[in-house]
């Protein structure tokens, strides 16, 4: 398929979806608070901005998200890499990881509140958990998959110390895997943002719950699309950076 | 002439107790300054292991390897060319070539000069800024050679460097290697499983065999290289080496069987 054709079909799919949705919502078959027509969204956005909600909620969520992403990614990558490098660390985490891995991030909400109160820290903590596990396992696998022959080459050319090998072979070799883990975490983070804000921490999630209580479903839809937009932008920026770092790949 | 490598009663064994497997023992091999030695032998007799021991990637169980220290701190005494070129895919060609220079005392301009001259030597002057994936298998292997030469070693170890290439590329690279060898006067220890290749390239073919393995025969080849591809004299020599190899294979297999029965 030509790129132009593909682009046109993708656009047509999205526009078609919006048109059908609009038609059903306008037909009167379904009450508008059950299914608000998309044409109400621009007006809703303007009023939310005028009331000052949109920018402050998006900004708050972005803060929780960023802190959770940075912490979860950092700990996930550092620990995942260490586990792959040191057999003793690997052995000591084997059962621990099996116990904690299946616990969903949202199950930590009670402890997040007990430990951090209804605070931004609590939201960031919950967001970081899902991101942590993704990065932990992808970083581990990425390091384990580094070509042993290249380590041998580096050693043959005089790079014998642990740190030299880490810097010259292991980290660059694991970079593609680690970056794809970071990217998966980028998406996972947005999925937990809303839930992490449901219990009263200011942000997109809180505003959505508030609006649904008032049956202002067009506001709920507006914030759903806002999340989609934020994810789209962050993923786009990330992929652009990733491409630069991995220019050496085919 | 002085030997640039000398192995003294070298032995390598893997495993412990009943599972102890002695690969080779009492191995004494010397390579003279500027000499081109090829190493052939029954598979499993430790040709690659020997190169790894010489390069200090593997500890010998017994004995030692004597090599001269590098002439100055901008050089390494030994460099290796691997079977698969094994270039670092995240480094450009030029960055791959300087891998061995990192950690040596080499000024930036000398480094660039070495990249330029070794690229020229292998005939790939224009490729410095490319990524490895943009090169063909033969070109990558030439970069592997350039990477070895960049540290200006006295000895170049080559572990079946052309084994993975097609016949035409291989023949081309053999001639190119000979040209480089004549230009740079390096001593080369070249492992191969290709008997023709071994005879075509070498001043001396060393045949390993037996269990534990050792040198079972050596063949000095004094025919000029220009008469080697199809000369009658050369055919005679390769026939002689082939006969030697067949015999070595037979005795090695017999000795391995005996060892197996002995350990049962």
XYZ file of C-alpha atoms in Angstrom:
514
model
C 0.000 0.000 0.000
C 1.242 3.480 -0.841
C 1.868 5.706 2.192
C -0.543 8.288 0.781
C -3.337 5.704 0.460
C -2.666 4.488 3.962
C -2.763 8.007 5.338
C -6.063 8.700 3.559
C -7.690 5.500 4.813
C -6.561 6.176 8.401
C -8.071 9.655 8.248
C -11.243 8.302 6.644
C -11.613 5.731 9.430
C -11.424 8.348 12.160
C -13.674 10.874 10.369
C -16.183 8.130 9.512
C -16.326 7.051 13.138
C -17.001 10.630 14.285
C -19.727 11.079 11.631
C -21.570 7.877 12.567
C -21.319 8.775 16.240
C -22.679 12.274 15.526
C -25.533 10.834 13.439
C -26.609 8.379 16.148
C -26.355 11.003 18.881
C -28.398 13.525 16.839
C -31.025 10.960 15.783
C -32.729 11.085 19.164
C -32.561 7.311 19.587
C -30.267 7.761 22.557
C -30.453 10.554 25.106
C -27.577 13.030 24.731
C -26.338 12.602 28.320
C -25.851 8.894 27.564
C -24.039 9.636 24.311
C -23.035 13.273 23.815
C -22.504 14.178 20.135
C -18.880 14.998 19.235
C -19.958 18.391 17.874
C -20.431 19.531 21.480
C -16.756 18.941 22.262
C -15.236 22.213 20.932
C -17.759 24.235 22.947
C -17.128 22.112 26.029
C -13.381 22.595 25.654
C -13.764 26.385 25.421
C -15.942 26.526 28.497
C -13.622 24.254 30.492
C -10.698 26.473 29.533
C -12.617 29.626 30.435
C -13.503 28.138 33.801
C -9.797 27.365 34.248
C -10.411 23.632 34.754
C -8.864 22.200 31.640
C -5.408 23.729 31.969
C -5.117 23.170 35.716
C -6.347 19.538 35.564
C -4.157 18.650 32.586
C -1.183 20.317 34.244
C -1.793 18.417 37.505
C -2.135 15.062 35.742
C 0.913 15.762 33.648
C 2.863 16.359 36.852
C 1.749 13.075 38.459
C 2.387 11.282 35.232
C 5.869 12.725 34.706
C 7.023 12.040 38.263
C 5.593 8.500 38.141
C 7.144 7.878 34.746
C 10.599 9.101 35.723
C 10.682 7.203 39.028
C 9.164 3.993 37.688
C 11.441 4.002 34.642
C 14.571 4.841 36.590
C 14.119 2.156 39.229
C 12.846 -0.350 36.675
C 15.803 0.075 34.322
C 18.481 0.214 37.025
C 17.182 -2.847 38.856
C 16.388 -4.769 35.662
C 19.924 -4.180 34.367
C 21.473 -5.217 37.702
C 19.443 -8.401 37.803
C 20.635 -9.321 34.321
C 24.262 -8.564 35.186
C 24.628 -10.282 38.562
C 23.503 -13.903 38.997
C 23.253 -13.426 42.775
C 20.895 -10.483 42.415
C 18.946 -12.481 39.855
C 18.552 -15.402 42.228
C 17.466 -13.245 45.151
C 14.743 -11.490 43.159
C 13.303 -14.575 41.436
C 10.537 -15.307 43.949
C 10.115 -11.713 45.075
C 9.268 -10.679 41.535
C 6.860 -13.583 41.213
C 5.015 -12.473 44.344
C 4.789 -8.756 43.584
C 4.527 -8.705 39.796
C 0.851 -9.838 39.565
C -0.411 -7.173 41.989
C -2.079 -4.503 39.821
C -1.011 -0.883 40.404
C -4.534 0.038 41.560
C -4.365 -2.503 44.367
C -1.714 -0.253 45.904
C -4.174 2.653 46.300
C -4.972 1.882 49.983
C -1.295 1.802 50.889
C -0.565 4.852 48.768
C -3.130 6.766 50.848
C -1.925 5.341 54.169
C 1.701 6.135 53.372
C 1.419 9.420 51.478
C -2.086 10.691 52.244
C -4.328 12.153 49.544
C -1.378 13.778 47.852
C 0.350 14.122 44.518
C 3.011 11.747 45.812
C 0.366 9.057 46.233
C -0.812 9.457 42.632
C 2.747 9.455 41.281
C 3.520 6.353 43.351
C 0.603 4.404 41.889
C 1.473 5.461 38.349
C 5.107 4.477 38.849
C 4.298 0.871 39.817
C 2.993 -0.294 36.452
C 5.806 1.543 34.684
C 8.358 0.017 37.024
C 7.434 -3.587 36.166
C 7.415 -3.037 32.423
C 10.876 -1.514 32.526
C 12.187 -4.026 35.017
C 11.437 -6.980 32.764
C 12.280 -5.402 29.415
C 15.605 -4.016 30.691
C 16.478 -7.428 32.135
C 15.670 -9.187 28.869
C 17.488 -6.530 26.836
C 20.722 -6.958 28.776
C 20.472 -10.745 28.690
C 20.082 -10.606 24.909
C 23.283 -8.616 24.299
C 25.489 -10.471 21.815
C 28.164 -12.320 23.822
C 30.470 -12.288 20.799
C 30.614 -8.490 20.968
C 31.683 -8.684 24.606
C 34.444 -11.051 23.484
C 35.504 -8.554 20.788
C 35.671 -5.705 23.298
C 37.734 -7.877 25.635
C 40.026 -8.857 22.767
C 40.692 -5.175 22.098
C 41.686 -4.438 25.670
C 38.397 -3.479 27.317
C 38.479 -5.904 30.214
C 36.988 -3.997 33.158
C 33.329 -4.348 34.116
C 32.612 -0.658 33.581
C 34.355 -0.540 30.215
C 32.259 -3.478 29.009
C 29.107 -1.926 30.473
C 29.750 1.350 28.689
C 31.072 0.039 25.393
C 28.945 -3.048 24.799
C 26.222 -3.858 27.294
C 24.398 -0.534 27.504
C 24.509 0.325 23.784
C 23.563 -3.267 22.970
C 20.622 -3.196 25.365
C 19.512 0.303 24.325
C 16.898 -0.768 21.741
C 15.197 -3.070 24.256
C 15.374 -0.556 27.091
C 13.936 2.184 24.883
C 11.023 0.016 23.797
C 10.323 -0.705 27.481
C 10.323 3.030 28.208
C 7.901 3.554 25.355
C 5.539 0.843 26.630
C 5.694 2.508 30.065
C 4.746 5.818 28.479
C 1.399 4.310 27.453
C 0.910 2.292 30.639
C 1.343 5.488 32.670
C -1.618 7.255 31.062
C -3.782 4.213 31.714
C -3.265 4.520 35.466
C -3.353 8.323 35.699
C -7.154 8.526 35.756
C -7.576 5.725 38.284
C -4.880 7.195 40.527
C -6.825 10.454 40.700
C -10.224 8.926 41.423
C -9.855 9.158 45.175
C -9.657 12.921 45.356
C -6.306 14.065 44.034
C -6.779 16.979 41.634
C -6.327 15.995 37.999
C -8.095 14.749 34.911
C -9.467 11.685 36.726
C -11.008 13.731 39.500
C -12.635 16.143 37.051
C -14.084 13.203 35.099
C -15.699 11.678 38.193
C -17.061 15.087 39.197
C -18.562 15.611 35.729
C -20.110 12.171 35.556
C -21.802 12.807 38.909
C -23.420 15.870 37.312
C -24.312 13.846 34.190
C -22.121 16.240 32.167
C -21.030 13.404 29.953
C -19.660 15.727 27.244
C -17.061 16.871 29.825
C -16.116 13.235 30.470
C -15.658 12.659 26.738
C -13.601 15.849 26.447
C -11.125 14.582 29.042
C -11.027 11.128 27.460
C -9.893 12.765 24.258
C -7.494 15.006 26.143
C -5.733 11.901 27.465
C -5.596 10.459 23.959
C -4.041 13.700 22.733
C -1.484 13.848 25.553
C -0.498 10.242 24.947
C -0.276 10.852 21.214
C 2.012 13.847 21.677
C 4.261 12.166 24.251
C 4.562 9.005 22.155
C 5.336 11.042 19.033
C 8.088 12.970 20.800
C 9.482 9.772 22.293
C 9.611 7.966 18.954
C 11.407 10.948 17.405
C 14.060 10.802 20.149
C 14.263 7.021 19.898
C 14.903 7.214 16.168
C 17.772 9.606 16.718
C 19.387 7.420 19.374
C 18.939 4.276 17.297
C 20.026 5.766 13.972
C 22.377 2.798 13.603
C 19.473 0.404 13.188
C 18.212 -0.588 9.780
C 64.951 -14.234 13.054
C 63.280 -13.771 16.403
C 60.036 -15.440 17.375
C 57.178 -13.022 18.062
C 55.051 -15.667 19.749
C 56.293 -18.665 21.553
C 53.990 -21.036 23.428
C 55.715 -23.127 26.051
C 54.267 -26.511 27.017
C 50.799 -25.074 26.696
C 47.827 -27.117 27.908
C 44.133 -26.347 28.148
C 41.609 -28.586 29.888
C 37.941 -28.039 30.591
C 35.906 -29.611 33.379
C 36.928 -31.341 36.563
C 37.408 -34.923 37.756
C 35.838 -37.568 35.536
C 34.577 -34.956 33.134
C 38.002 -33.403 32.690
C 38.651 -32.945 28.991
C 42.197 -32.114 27.947
C 41.988 -30.230 24.654
C 45.705 -29.917 23.948
C 48.880 -30.558 25.911
C 52.604 -29.744 25.714
C 51.960 -27.491 22.780
C 55.059 -25.644 21.605
C 54.448 -23.289 18.726
C 56.687 -20.431 17.596
C 55.962 -17.831 14.990
C 58.780 -15.828 13.473
C 58.746 -12.111 12.827
C 56.844 -11.500 9.579
C 55.857 -15.124 9.142
C 52.446 -16.202 7.812
C 51.405 -19.395 9.610
C 48.127 -21.181 8.983
C 46.702 -23.601 11.472
C 44.552 -26.516 10.351
C 43.396 -29.611 12.129
C 40.650 -31.952 13.088
C 37.634 -30.062 14.390
C 37.519 -29.919 18.163
C 41.284 -29.999 18.568
C 41.407 -26.494 20.012
C 42.456 -24.192 17.185
C 40.208 -21.347 18.311
C 40.998 -22.074 21.952
C 44.695 -21.668 21.172
C 44.055 -18.209 19.702
C 42.010 -17.254 22.754
C 44.842 -18.342 25.041
C 47.415 -16.389 23.041
C 45.189 -13.317 23.315
C 44.746 -13.884 27.066
C 40.980 -14.305 26.728
C 41.386 -17.758 28.238
C 43.757 -18.937 30.975
C 45.918 -21.912 30.009
C 45.810 -24.866 32.407
C 49.558 -25.301 32.066
C 52.408 -23.550 30.319
C 52.662 -19.991 29.092
C 52.639 -17.763 26.057
C 55.570 -15.476 25.439
C 55.071 -12.403 23.309
C 56.998 -9.160 23.042
C 55.538 -6.175 24.826
C 54.146 -3.569 22.420
C 56.770 -1.150 21.131
C 54.992 1.853 22.633
C 51.791 2.758 24.400
C 49.956 3.612 21.198
C 50.046 -0.020 20.050
C 48.939 -3.464 21.149
C 51.169 -6.455 20.529
C 48.353 -8.761 19.406
C 45.089 -8.147 17.568
C 42.385 -10.553 16.491
C 40.144 -10.826 13.454
C 37.032 -12.865 14.211
C 35.076 -15.312 12.098
C 31.997 -13.139 11.966
C 33.279 -9.593 11.602
C 31.436 -8.783 14.854
C 31.354 -5.045 14.330
C 29.490 -3.075 16.963
C 26.287 -2.164 15.097
C 25.899 1.096 17.050
C 29.297 2.394 16.006
C 30.059 3.861 12.605
C 32.771 2.121 10.600
C 35.363 4.660 11.762
C 34.251 4.251 15.377
C 34.535 0.485 15.033
C 38.070 0.779 13.756
C 39.179 2.849 16.769
C 37.712 0.376 19.286
C 41.138 -1.023 20.098
C 42.708 2.446 20.289
C 40.429 3.536 23.115
C 42.435 3.055 26.279
C 45.759 3.442 24.463
C 47.787 6.625 24.458
C 46.847 7.841 21.023
C 46.364 11.506 20.156
C 43.199 12.487 18.302
C 45.028 13.255 15.043
C 46.947 9.964 15.159
C 43.664 8.170 15.724
C 42.143 9.780 12.637
C 45.265 9.020 10.664
C 45.082 5.326 11.635
C 41.427 5.158 10.593
C 42.279 6.746 7.265
C 45.294 4.577 6.549
C 43.705 1.276 7.570
C 40.566 2.050 5.560
C 42.800 2.774 2.604
C 44.688 -0.455 3.182
C 41.500 -2.507 2.972
C 40.196 -0.453 0.057
C 37.198 1.122 1.749
C 38.285 4.772 2.078
C 34.824 6.223 1.618
C 33.041 4.067 4.197
C 34.121 5.695 7.489
C 30.825 7.416 8.214
C 28.564 4.484 7.343
C 26.852 2.074 9.721
C 27.834 -1.614 9.658
C 24.434 -2.695 8.319
C 25.083 -0.671 5.189
C 28.079 -2.851 4.245
C 28.200 -6.257 2.578
C 29.539 -9.309 4.418
C 32.884 -9.084 2.623
C 33.209 -5.367 3.332
C 32.426 -5.934 7.004
C 35.125 -8.572 7.213
C 37.600 -6.109 5.698
C 36.640 -3.623 8.414
C 37.321 -6.399 10.927
C 40.837 -6.612 9.473
C 41.204 -2.818 9.541
C 40.148 -2.787 13.204
C 42.889 -5.317 13.949
C 45.543 -3.398 12.021
C 44.622 -0.044 13.602
C 46.345 -0.989 16.878
C 49.532 -1.659 14.855
C 50.067 -5.116 16.325
C 53.133 -7.282 15.767
C 50.868 -10.289 15.483
C 47.503 -10.632 13.814
C 45.455 -13.632 14.913
C 42.743 -14.635 12.468
C 40.051 -17.138 13.392
C 38.502 -18.514 10.190
C 37.963 -14.943 9.035
C 36.696 -15.874 5.567
C 34.769 -18.983 6.596
C 31.336 -17.385 6.327
C 31.887 -15.754 2.927
C 31.017 -16.957 -0.572
C 33.802 -18.418 -2.716
C 34.352 -15.371 -4.942
C 34.511 -12.918 -2.058
C 36.782 -15.317 -0.188
C 39.282 -15.612 -3.036
C 39.346 -11.830 -3.397
C 39.958 -11.296 0.294
C 42.715 -13.913 0.400
C 44.661 -11.979 -2.217
C 43.940 -8.743 -0.452
C 45.173 -10.175 2.833
C 48.414 -11.262 1.166
C 48.895 -7.770 -0.241
C 48.269 -6.234 3.192
C 50.625 -8.716 4.787
C 53.374 -7.853 2.308
C 52.814 -4.127 2.869
C 52.687 -4.251 6.657
C 55.093 -7.153 7.382
C 52.889 -8.399 10.219
C 53.219 -11.893 11.627
C 49.962 -13.738 11.061
C 48.519 -16.828 12.715
C 45.521 -17.833 10.639
C 43.105 -20.601 11.627
C 41.084 -22.195 8.845
C 39.279 -25.421 8.043
C 39.831 -24.859 4.332
C 42.931 -26.787 3.312
C 43.409 -24.992 -0.018
C 43.202 -21.671 1.758
C 45.731 -22.817 4.348
C 48.229 -23.844 1.662
C 47.620 -20.823 -0.555
C 48.269 -18.240 2.154
C 50.990 -19.754 4.299
C 54.722 -19.733 4.651
C 54.131 -22.675 6.948
C 51.093 -24.854 7.536
C 50.769 -26.290 11.039
C 48.623 -29.391 11.445
C 46.997 -30.131 14.807
C 45.638 -33.562 15.690
C 45.480 -36.285 18.279
C 43.742 -36.471 21.631
C 44.883 -34.498 23.576
C 45.847 -32.511 20.489
C 49.313 -31.424 19.540
C 51.230 -30.437 16.446
C 51.401 -33.585 14.308
C 53.072 -32.076 11.264
C 54.344 -28.865 9.717
C 54.714 -28.041 6.042
C 56.967 -25.254 4.837
C 55.627 -23.932 1.557
C 58.312 -22.217 -0.490
C 56.546 -21.923 -3.812
C 56.045 -18.250 -4.804
C 52.461 -17.223 -4.205
C 51.984 -16.163 -7.826
C 52.404 -19.830 -8.816
C 50.110 -21.197 -6.179
C 46.579 -20.918 -7.529
C 47.064 -23.495 -10.282
C 50.740 -24.562 -10.426
C 51.532 -28.277 -10.600
C 54.129 -27.998 -7.837
C 51.538 -26.415 -5.578
C 49.029 -29.191 -6.302
C 51.623 -31.693 -5.098
C 52.055 -29.778 -1.845
C 48.318 -29.561 -1.185
C 47.989 -33.300 -1.883
C 50.713 -33.929 0.666
C 48.982 -31.760 3.281
C 45.642 -33.392 2.473
C 47.141 -36.832 3.062
C 48.601 -35.610 6.346
C 45.220 -34.245 7.433
C 43.405 -37.484 6.557
C 45.889 -39.446 8.587
C 45.552 -37.021 11.498
C 41.768 -37.322 11.378
C 41.993 -41.126 11.500
C 44.411 -41.246 14.443
C 42.533 -38.496 16.306
C 39.249 -40.375 16.014
C 40.895 -43.586 17.206
C 42.477 -41.804 20.181
C 39.200 -40.120 21.078
C 37.411 -43.485 21.032
C 40.100 -44.965 23.233
C 39.790 -42.090 25.679
C 36.014 -42.516 25.791
C 36.292 -46.241 26.509
C 38.963 -45.566 29.109
C 36.670 -43.171 30.946
C 33.705 -45.563 30.926
